[in-house]
CSV table of C-alpha atoms and ligand atoms in Angstrom, one decimal:
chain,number,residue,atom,x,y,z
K,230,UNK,CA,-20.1,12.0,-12.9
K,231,UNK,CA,-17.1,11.7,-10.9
K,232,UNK,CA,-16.9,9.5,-7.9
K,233,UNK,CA,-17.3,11.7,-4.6
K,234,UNK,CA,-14.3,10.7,-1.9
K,235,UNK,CA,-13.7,11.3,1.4
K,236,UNK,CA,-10.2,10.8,3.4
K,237,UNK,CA,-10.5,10.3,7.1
K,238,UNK,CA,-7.4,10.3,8.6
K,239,UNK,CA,-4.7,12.6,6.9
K,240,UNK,CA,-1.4,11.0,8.5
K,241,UNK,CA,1.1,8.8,6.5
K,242,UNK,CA,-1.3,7.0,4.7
K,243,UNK,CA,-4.1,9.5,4.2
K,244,UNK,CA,-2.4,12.6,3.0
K,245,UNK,CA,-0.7,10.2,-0.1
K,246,UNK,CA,-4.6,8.9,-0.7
K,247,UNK,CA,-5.7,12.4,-1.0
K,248,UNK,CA,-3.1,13.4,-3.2
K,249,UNK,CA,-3.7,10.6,-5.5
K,250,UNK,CA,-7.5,11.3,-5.9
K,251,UNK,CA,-7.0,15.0,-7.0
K,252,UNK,CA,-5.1,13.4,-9.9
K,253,UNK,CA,-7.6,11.1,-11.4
K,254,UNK,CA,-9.6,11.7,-14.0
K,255,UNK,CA,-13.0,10.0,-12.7
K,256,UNK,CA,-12.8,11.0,-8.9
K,257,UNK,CA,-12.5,13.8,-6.7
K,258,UNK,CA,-12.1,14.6,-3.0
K,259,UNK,CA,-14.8,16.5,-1.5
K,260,UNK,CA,-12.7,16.7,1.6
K,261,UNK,CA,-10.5,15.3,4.7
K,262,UNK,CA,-11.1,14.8,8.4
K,263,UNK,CA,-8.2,15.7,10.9
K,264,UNK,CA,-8.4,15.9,14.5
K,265,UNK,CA,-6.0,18.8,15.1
K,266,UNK,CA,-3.9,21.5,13.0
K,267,UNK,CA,-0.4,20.4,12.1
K,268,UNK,CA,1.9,21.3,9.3
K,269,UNK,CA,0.3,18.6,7.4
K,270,UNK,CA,-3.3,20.6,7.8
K,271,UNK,CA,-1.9,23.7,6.8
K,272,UNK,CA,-0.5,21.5,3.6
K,273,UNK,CA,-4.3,20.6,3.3
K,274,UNK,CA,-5.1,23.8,3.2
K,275,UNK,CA,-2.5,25.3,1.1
K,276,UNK,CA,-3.7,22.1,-1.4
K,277,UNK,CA,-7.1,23.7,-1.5
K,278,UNK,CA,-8.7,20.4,0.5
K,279,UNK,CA,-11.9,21.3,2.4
K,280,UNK,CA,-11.2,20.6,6.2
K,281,UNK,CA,-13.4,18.5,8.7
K,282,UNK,CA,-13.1,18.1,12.2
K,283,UNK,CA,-12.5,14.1,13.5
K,284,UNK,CA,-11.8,12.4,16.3
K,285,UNK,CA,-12.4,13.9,19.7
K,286,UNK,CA,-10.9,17.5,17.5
K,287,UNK,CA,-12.3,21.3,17.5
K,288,UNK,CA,-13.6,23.7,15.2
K,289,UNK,CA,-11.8,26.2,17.6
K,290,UNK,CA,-8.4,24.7,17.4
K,291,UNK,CA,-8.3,25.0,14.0
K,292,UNK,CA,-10.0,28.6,13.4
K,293,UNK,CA,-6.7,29.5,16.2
K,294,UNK,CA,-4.7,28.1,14.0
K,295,UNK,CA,-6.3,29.9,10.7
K,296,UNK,CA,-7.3,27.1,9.0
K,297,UNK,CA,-10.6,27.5,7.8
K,298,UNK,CA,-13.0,24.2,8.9
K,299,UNK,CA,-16.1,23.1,6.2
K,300,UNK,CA,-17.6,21.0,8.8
K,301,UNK,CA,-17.5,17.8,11.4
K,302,UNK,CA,-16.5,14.3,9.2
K,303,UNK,CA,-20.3,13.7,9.7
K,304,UNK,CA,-20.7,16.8,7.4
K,305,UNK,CA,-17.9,14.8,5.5
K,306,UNK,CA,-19.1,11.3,5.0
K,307,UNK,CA,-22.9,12.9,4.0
K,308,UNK,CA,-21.3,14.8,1.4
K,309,UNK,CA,-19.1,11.8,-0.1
K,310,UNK,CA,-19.7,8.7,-2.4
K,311,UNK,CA,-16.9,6.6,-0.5
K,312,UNK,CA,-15.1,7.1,2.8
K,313,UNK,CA,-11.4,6.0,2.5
K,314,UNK,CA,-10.5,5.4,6.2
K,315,UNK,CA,-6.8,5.9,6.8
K,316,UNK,CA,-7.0,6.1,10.6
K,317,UNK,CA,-4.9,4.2,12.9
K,318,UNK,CA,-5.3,0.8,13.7
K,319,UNK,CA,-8.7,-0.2,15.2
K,320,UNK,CA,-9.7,3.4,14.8
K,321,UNK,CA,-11.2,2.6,11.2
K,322,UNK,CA,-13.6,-0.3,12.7
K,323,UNK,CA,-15.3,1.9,15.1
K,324,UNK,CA,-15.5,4.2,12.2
K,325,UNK,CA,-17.3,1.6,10.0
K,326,UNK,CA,-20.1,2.0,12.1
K,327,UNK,CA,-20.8,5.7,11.4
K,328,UNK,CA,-20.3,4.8,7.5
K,329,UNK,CA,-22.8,2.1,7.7
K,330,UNK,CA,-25.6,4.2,9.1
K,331,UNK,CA,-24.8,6.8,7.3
K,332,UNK,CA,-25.3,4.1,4.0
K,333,UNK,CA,-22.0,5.3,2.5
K,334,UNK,CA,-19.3,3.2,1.1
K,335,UNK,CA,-16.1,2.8,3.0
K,336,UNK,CA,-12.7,1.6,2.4
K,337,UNK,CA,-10.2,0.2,5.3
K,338,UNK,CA,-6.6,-0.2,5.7
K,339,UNK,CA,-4.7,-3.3,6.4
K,340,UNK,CA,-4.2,-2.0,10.2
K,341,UNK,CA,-7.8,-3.4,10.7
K,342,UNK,CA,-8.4,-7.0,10.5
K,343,UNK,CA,-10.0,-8.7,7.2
K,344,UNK,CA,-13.6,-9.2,9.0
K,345,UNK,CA,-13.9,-5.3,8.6
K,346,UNK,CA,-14.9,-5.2,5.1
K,347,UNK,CA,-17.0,-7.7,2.8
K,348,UNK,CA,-13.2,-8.4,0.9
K,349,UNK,CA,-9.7,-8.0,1.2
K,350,UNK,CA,-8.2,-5.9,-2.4
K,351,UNK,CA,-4.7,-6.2,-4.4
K,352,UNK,CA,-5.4,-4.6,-7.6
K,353,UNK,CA,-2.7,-6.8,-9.3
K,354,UNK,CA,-4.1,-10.3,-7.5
K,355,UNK,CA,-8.1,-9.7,-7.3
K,356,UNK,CA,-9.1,-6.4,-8.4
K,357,UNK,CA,-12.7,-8.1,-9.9
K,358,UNK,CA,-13.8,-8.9,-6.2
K,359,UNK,CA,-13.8,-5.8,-5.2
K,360,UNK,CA,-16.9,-4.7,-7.8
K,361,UNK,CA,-19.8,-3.3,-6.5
K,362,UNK,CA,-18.9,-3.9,-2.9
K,363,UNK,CA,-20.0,-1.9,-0.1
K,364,UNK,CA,-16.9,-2.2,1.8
K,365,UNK,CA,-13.3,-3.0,0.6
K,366,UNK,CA,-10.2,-3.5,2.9
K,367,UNK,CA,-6.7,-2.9,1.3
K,368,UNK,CA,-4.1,-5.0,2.8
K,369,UNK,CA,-1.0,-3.8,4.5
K,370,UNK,CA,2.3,-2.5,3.1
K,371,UNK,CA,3.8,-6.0,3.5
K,372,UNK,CA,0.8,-8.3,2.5
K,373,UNK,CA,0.4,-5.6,-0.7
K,374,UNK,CA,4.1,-6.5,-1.5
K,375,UNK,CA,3.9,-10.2,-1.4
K,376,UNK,CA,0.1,-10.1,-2.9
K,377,UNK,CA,1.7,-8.4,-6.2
K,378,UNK,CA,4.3,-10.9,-6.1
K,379,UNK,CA,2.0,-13.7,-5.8
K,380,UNK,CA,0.1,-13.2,-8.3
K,381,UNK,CA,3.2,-13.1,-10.7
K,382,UNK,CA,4.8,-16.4,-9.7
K,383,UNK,CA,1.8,-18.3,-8.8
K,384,UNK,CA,-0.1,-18.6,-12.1
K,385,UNK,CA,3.1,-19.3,-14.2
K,386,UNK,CA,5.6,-21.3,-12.2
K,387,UNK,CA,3.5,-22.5,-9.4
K,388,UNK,CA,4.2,-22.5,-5.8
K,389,UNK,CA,4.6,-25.4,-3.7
K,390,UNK,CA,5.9,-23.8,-0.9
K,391,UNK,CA,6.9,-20.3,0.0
K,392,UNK,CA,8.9,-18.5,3.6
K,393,UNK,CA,9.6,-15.1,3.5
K,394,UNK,CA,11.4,-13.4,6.1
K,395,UNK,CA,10.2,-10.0,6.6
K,396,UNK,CA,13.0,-7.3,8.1
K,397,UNK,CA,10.6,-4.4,8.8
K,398,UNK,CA,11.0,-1.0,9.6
K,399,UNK,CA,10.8,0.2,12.8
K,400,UNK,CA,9.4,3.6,11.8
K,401,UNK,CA,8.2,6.1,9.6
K,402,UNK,CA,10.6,8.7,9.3
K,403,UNK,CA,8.1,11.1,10.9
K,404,UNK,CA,7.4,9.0,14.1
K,405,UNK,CA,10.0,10.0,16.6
K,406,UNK,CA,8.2,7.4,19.3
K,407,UNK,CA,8.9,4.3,17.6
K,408,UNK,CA,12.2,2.0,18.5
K,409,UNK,CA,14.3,0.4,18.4
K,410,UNK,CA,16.8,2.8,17.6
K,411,UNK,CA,19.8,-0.1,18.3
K,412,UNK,CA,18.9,-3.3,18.1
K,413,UNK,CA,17.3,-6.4,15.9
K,414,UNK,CA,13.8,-7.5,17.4
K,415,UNK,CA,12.4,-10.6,16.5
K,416,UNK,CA,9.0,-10.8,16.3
K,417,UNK,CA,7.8,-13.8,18.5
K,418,UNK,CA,4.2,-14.7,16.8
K,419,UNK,CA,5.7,-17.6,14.9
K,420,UNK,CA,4.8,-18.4,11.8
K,421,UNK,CA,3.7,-14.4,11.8
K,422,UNK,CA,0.3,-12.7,10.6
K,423,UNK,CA,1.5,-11.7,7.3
K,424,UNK,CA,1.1,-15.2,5.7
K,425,UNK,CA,-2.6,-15.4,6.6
K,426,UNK,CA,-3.2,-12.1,5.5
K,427,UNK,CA,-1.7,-13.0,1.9
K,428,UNK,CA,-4.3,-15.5,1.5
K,429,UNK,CA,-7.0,-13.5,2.2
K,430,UNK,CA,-6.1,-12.1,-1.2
K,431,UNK,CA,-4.5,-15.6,-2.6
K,432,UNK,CA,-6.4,-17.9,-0.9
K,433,UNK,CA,-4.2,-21.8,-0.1
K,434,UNK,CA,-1.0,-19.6,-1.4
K,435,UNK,CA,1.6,-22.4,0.5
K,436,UNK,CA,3.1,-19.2,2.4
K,437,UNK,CA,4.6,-18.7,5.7
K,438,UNK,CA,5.9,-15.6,7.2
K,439,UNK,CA,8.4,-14.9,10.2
K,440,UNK,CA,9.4,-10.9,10.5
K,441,UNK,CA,12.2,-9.3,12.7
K,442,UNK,CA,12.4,-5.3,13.2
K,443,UNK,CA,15.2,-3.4,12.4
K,444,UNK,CA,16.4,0.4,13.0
K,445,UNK,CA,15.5,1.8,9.8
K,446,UNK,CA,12.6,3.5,8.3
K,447,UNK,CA,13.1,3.9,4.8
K,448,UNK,CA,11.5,0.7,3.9
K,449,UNK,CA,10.8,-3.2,4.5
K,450,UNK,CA,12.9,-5.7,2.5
K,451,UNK,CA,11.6,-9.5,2.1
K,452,UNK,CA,13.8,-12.6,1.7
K,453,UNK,CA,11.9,-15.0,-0.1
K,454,UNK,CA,12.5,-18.2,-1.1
K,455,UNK,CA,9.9,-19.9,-3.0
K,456,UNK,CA,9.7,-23.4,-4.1
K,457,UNK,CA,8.1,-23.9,-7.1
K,458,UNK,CA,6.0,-26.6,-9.2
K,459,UNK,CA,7.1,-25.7,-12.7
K,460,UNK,CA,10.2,-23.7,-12.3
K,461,UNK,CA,11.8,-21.7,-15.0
K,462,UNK,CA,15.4,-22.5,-16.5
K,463,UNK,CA,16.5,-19.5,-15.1
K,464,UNK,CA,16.2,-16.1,-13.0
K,465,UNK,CA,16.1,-14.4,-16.5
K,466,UNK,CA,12.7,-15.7,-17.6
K,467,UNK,CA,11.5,-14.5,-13.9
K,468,UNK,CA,12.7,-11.3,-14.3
K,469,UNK,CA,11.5,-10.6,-17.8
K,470,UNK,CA,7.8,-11.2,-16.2
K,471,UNK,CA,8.4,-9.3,-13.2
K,472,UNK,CA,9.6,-6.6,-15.9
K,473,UNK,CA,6.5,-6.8,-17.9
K,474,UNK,CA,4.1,-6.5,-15.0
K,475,UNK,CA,2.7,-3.3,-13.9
K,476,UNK,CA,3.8,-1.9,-10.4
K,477,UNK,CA,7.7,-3.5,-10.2
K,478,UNK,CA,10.9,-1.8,-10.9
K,479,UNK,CA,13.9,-4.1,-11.4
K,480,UNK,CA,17.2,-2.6,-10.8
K,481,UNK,CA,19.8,-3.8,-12.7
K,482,UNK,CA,23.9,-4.3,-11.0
K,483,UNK,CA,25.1,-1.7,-12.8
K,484,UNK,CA,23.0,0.8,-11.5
K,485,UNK,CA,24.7,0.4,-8.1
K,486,UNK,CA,21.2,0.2,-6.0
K,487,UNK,CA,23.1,-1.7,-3.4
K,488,UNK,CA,19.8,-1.7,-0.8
K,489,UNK,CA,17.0,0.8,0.4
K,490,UNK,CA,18.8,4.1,0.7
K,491,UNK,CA,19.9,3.9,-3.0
K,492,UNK,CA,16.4,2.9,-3.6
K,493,UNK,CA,14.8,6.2,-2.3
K,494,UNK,CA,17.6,8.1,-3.3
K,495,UNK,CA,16.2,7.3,-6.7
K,496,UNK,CA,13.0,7.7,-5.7
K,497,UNK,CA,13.9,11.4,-4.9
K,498,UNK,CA,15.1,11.9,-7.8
K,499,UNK,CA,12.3,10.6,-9.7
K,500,UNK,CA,10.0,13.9,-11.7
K,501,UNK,CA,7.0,11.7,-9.6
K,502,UNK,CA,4.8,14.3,-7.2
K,503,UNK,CA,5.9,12.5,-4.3
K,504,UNK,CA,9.8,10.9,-3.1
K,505,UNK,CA,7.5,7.7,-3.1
K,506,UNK,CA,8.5,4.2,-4.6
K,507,UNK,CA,4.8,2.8,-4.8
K,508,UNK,CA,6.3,-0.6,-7.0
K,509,UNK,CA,7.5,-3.4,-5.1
K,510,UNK,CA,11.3,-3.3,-5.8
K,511,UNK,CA,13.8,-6.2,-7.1
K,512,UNK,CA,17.5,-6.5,-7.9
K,513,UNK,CA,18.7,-8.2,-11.0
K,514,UNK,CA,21.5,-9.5,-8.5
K,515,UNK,CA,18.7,-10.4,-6.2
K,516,UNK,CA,16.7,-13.1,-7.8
K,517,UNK,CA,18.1,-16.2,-8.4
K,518,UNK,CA,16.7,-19.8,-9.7
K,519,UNK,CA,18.6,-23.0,-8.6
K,520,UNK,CA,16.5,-26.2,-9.6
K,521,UNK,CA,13.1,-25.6,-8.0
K,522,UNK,CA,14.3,-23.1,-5.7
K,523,UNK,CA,13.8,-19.1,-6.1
K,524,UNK,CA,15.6,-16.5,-3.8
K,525,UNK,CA,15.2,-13.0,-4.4
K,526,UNK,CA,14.6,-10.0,-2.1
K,527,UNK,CA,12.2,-7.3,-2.1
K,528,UNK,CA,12.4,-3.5,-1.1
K,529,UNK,CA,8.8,-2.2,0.0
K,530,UNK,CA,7.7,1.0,0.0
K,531,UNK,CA,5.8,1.5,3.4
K,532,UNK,CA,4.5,4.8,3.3
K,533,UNK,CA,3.3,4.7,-0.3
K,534,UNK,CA,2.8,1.2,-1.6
K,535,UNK,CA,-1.1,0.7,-1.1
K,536,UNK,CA,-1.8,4.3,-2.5
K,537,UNK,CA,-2.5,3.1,-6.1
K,538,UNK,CA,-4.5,0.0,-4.7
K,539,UNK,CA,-6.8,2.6,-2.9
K,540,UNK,CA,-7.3,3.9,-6.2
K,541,UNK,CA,-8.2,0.8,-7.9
K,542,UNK,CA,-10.1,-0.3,-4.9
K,543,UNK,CA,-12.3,2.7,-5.7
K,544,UNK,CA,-12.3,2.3,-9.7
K,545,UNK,CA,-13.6,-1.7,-9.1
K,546,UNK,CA,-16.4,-0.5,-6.7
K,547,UNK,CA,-18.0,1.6,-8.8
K,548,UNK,CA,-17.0,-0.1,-11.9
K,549,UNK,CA,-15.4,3.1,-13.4
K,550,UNK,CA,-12.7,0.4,-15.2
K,551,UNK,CA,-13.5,-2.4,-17.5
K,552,UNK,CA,-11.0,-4.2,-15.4
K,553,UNK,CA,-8.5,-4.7,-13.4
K,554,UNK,CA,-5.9,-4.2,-15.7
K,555,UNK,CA,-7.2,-0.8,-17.3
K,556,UNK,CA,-8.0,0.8,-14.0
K,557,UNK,CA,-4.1,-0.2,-12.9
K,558,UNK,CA,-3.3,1.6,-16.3
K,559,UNK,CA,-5.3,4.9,-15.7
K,560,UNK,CA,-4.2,5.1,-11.7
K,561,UNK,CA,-0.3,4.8,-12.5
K,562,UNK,CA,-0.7,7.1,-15.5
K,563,UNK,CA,-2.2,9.3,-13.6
K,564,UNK,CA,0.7,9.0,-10.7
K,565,UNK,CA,3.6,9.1,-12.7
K,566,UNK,CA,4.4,5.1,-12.3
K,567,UNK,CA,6.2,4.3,-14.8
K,568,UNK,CA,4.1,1.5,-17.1
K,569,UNK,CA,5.6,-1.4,-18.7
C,824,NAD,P1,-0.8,7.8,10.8
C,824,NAD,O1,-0.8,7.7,12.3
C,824,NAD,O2,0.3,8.3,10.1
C,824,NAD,O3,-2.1,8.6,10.4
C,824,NAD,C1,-3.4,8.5,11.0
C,824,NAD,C2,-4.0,9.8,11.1
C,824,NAD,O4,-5.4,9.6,11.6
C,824,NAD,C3,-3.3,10.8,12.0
C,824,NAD,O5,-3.2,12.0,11.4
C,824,NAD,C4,-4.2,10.8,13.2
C,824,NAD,O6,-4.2,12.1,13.9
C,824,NAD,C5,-5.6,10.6,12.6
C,824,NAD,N1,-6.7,10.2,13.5
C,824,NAD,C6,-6.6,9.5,14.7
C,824,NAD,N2,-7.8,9.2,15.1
C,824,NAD,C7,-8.7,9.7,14.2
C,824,NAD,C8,-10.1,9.7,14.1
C,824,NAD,N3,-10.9,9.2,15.1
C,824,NAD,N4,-10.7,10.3,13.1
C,824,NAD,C9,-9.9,10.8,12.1
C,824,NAD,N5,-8.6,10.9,12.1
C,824,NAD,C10,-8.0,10.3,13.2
C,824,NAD,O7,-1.2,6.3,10.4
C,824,NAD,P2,-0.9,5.6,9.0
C,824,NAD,O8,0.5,5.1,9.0
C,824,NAD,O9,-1.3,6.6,7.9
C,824,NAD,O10,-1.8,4.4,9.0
C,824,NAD,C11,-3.2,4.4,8.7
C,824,NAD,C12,-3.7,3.1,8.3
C,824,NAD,O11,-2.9,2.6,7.2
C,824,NAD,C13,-3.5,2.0,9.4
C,824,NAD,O12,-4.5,1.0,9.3
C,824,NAD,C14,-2.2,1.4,9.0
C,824,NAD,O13,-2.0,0.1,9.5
C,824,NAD,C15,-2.3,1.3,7.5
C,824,NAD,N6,-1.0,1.3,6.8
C,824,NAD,C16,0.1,2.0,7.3
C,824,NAD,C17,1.3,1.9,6.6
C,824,NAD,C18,2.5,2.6,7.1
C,824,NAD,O14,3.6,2.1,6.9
C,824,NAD,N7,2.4,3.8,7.6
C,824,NAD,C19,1.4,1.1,5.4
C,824,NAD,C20,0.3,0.5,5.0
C,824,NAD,C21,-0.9,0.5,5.7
């Protein structure tokens, strides 16, 4: 029996998760919830996706628009197994309310805060606490990034201490009411949220997190630099785990990635469904060890990094994996990620 899944929400986020379901093996969407027709509704239709009616929405907007409607997302969640709520931020909470009545399992993004689901989930860095759960939240773009890279350097080179700098994104490239469109913001929450939010999935991880926004929306890149307990002799050593570990792609200098519009240039031209670059990203050139010191940068993905952790999220709830590991296997096979 295949695992019955919902998407509410079928923005950024939501259309990816959707996507990504169809292509497993051991789930399958039974539908998703939009508030209004839009060309991304008519590519739900196209797709074949049954069509429910969220958020304040109306059957008759949508029959105007000749997209056919199945039902209302209450019609949606009673039909499904799991909800995965890709709403905007705060909308998924209030959600959680209807899934909980309605007894259904739910999954939450990381624009909600961690108290909205039993745990927070990074396939890489704690897929097993995520089994049998009721509710699962899957942490941001940015806390997915550093989660994955965590759980690398933690476990073999320990981390005394560890300050990234986030330079964020201002915007998707579909959101033409986000800024700055000229200019550098700092963000004043000092240290910011992101270092919390990485020890929800590594808890006492040594990490603090400043962020600045920058007129770009192809992607986030991090400056990290970690100082670690049992450093390796060189970046080499690093790299060659970081190589060996599922959901990282390592350019190398000759390759000529010089930063993130190389990066999703090649993610363009990848024969992947999607222009997505779901790994978190490193440069050869990038990574460097000087005594107990590691520097290296990382290019994240925004749009599509937590799609394959939604995946796994719903593989270690309904224990359709042995583990962690295997699930990570199936979902990237299953996406086109390429698997060490
Ligand atoms: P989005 O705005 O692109 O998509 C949200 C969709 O939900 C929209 O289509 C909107 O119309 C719809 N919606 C609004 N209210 C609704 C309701 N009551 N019921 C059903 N649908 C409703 O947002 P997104 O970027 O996909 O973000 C979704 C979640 O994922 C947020 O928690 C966000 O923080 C998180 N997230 C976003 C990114 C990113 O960079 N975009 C990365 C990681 C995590």
């Amino acid at each position: 029996m295949k695992v019955k899944v919902a998407v509410n929400g079928y923005g950024t986020i939501g259309k990816r998760v959707a996507d990504a379901v169809t292509s497993q093996p051991d789930m399958t969407l039974v539908g998703v919830a939009k508030t209004r027709p839009s060309f991304e509704a008519r590519r739900a239709a196209e797709r074949g996706y049954a069509m429910y009616v969220a958020g304040g929405g109306t059957e008759a907007d949508f029959t105007a628009a000749g997209l056919a409607v199945a039902g209302t997302v209450d019609d949606l969640i009673a039909a499904a197994d799991v909800v995965v709520d890709c709403t905007p931020d705060k909308v998924g909470r209030e959600n959680g309310k209807k899934y909980q009545a309605a007894g259904v399992r739910a999954i939450f993004q990381g624009g909600e805060k961690s108290d909205v689901a039993e745990v927070s989930f990074n396939a890489l860095a704690n897929y097993d606490r995520a089994r049998d759960r009721r509710t699962v939240r899957v942490v941001s773009c940015n806390t997915t990034g550093l989660a994955r890279a965590a759980s690398v350097i933690a476990p073999h080179w320990g981390v005394e201490s560890w300050e990234a700098t986030i330079v964020r994104r201002a915007a998707d490239p579909g959101e033409t009411d986000r800024g700055p469109i000229n200019g550098i913001m700092p963000t004043f929450h000092l240290p910011s949220h992101h270092g919390p939010d990485v020890q929800t999935i590594v808890p006492g991880l040594a990490i603090t997190t400043t962020a600045v926004v920058v007129p770009t929306t192809l992607m986030h890149v991090h400056v990290n630099h970690v100082r670690l307990s049992r450093p390796p002799t060189d970046a080499a050593q690093l790299l060659a785990r970081f190589r060996s570990t599922p959901r990282f792609h390592i350019f190398a200098p000759w390759e000529h990635v010089d930063g993130t519009p190389q990066v999703m240039e090649f993610a363009r031209d990848r024969p992947t469904g999607r222009p997505d670059m779901m790994e978190n990203v490193l440069w050869e050139a990038g990574t460097r060890v000087e005594g107990s010191d590691l520097y290296f940068f990382q290019a994240i993905h925004q749009e599509s990094i937590v799609v394959p952790e939604n995946i796994d999220a719903i593989r270690a709830m309904f224990g359709l994996a042995p583990d962690g590991p295997a699930s990570i296997a199936m979902t990237d096979r299953a996406l086109g990620i390429p698997h060490p």
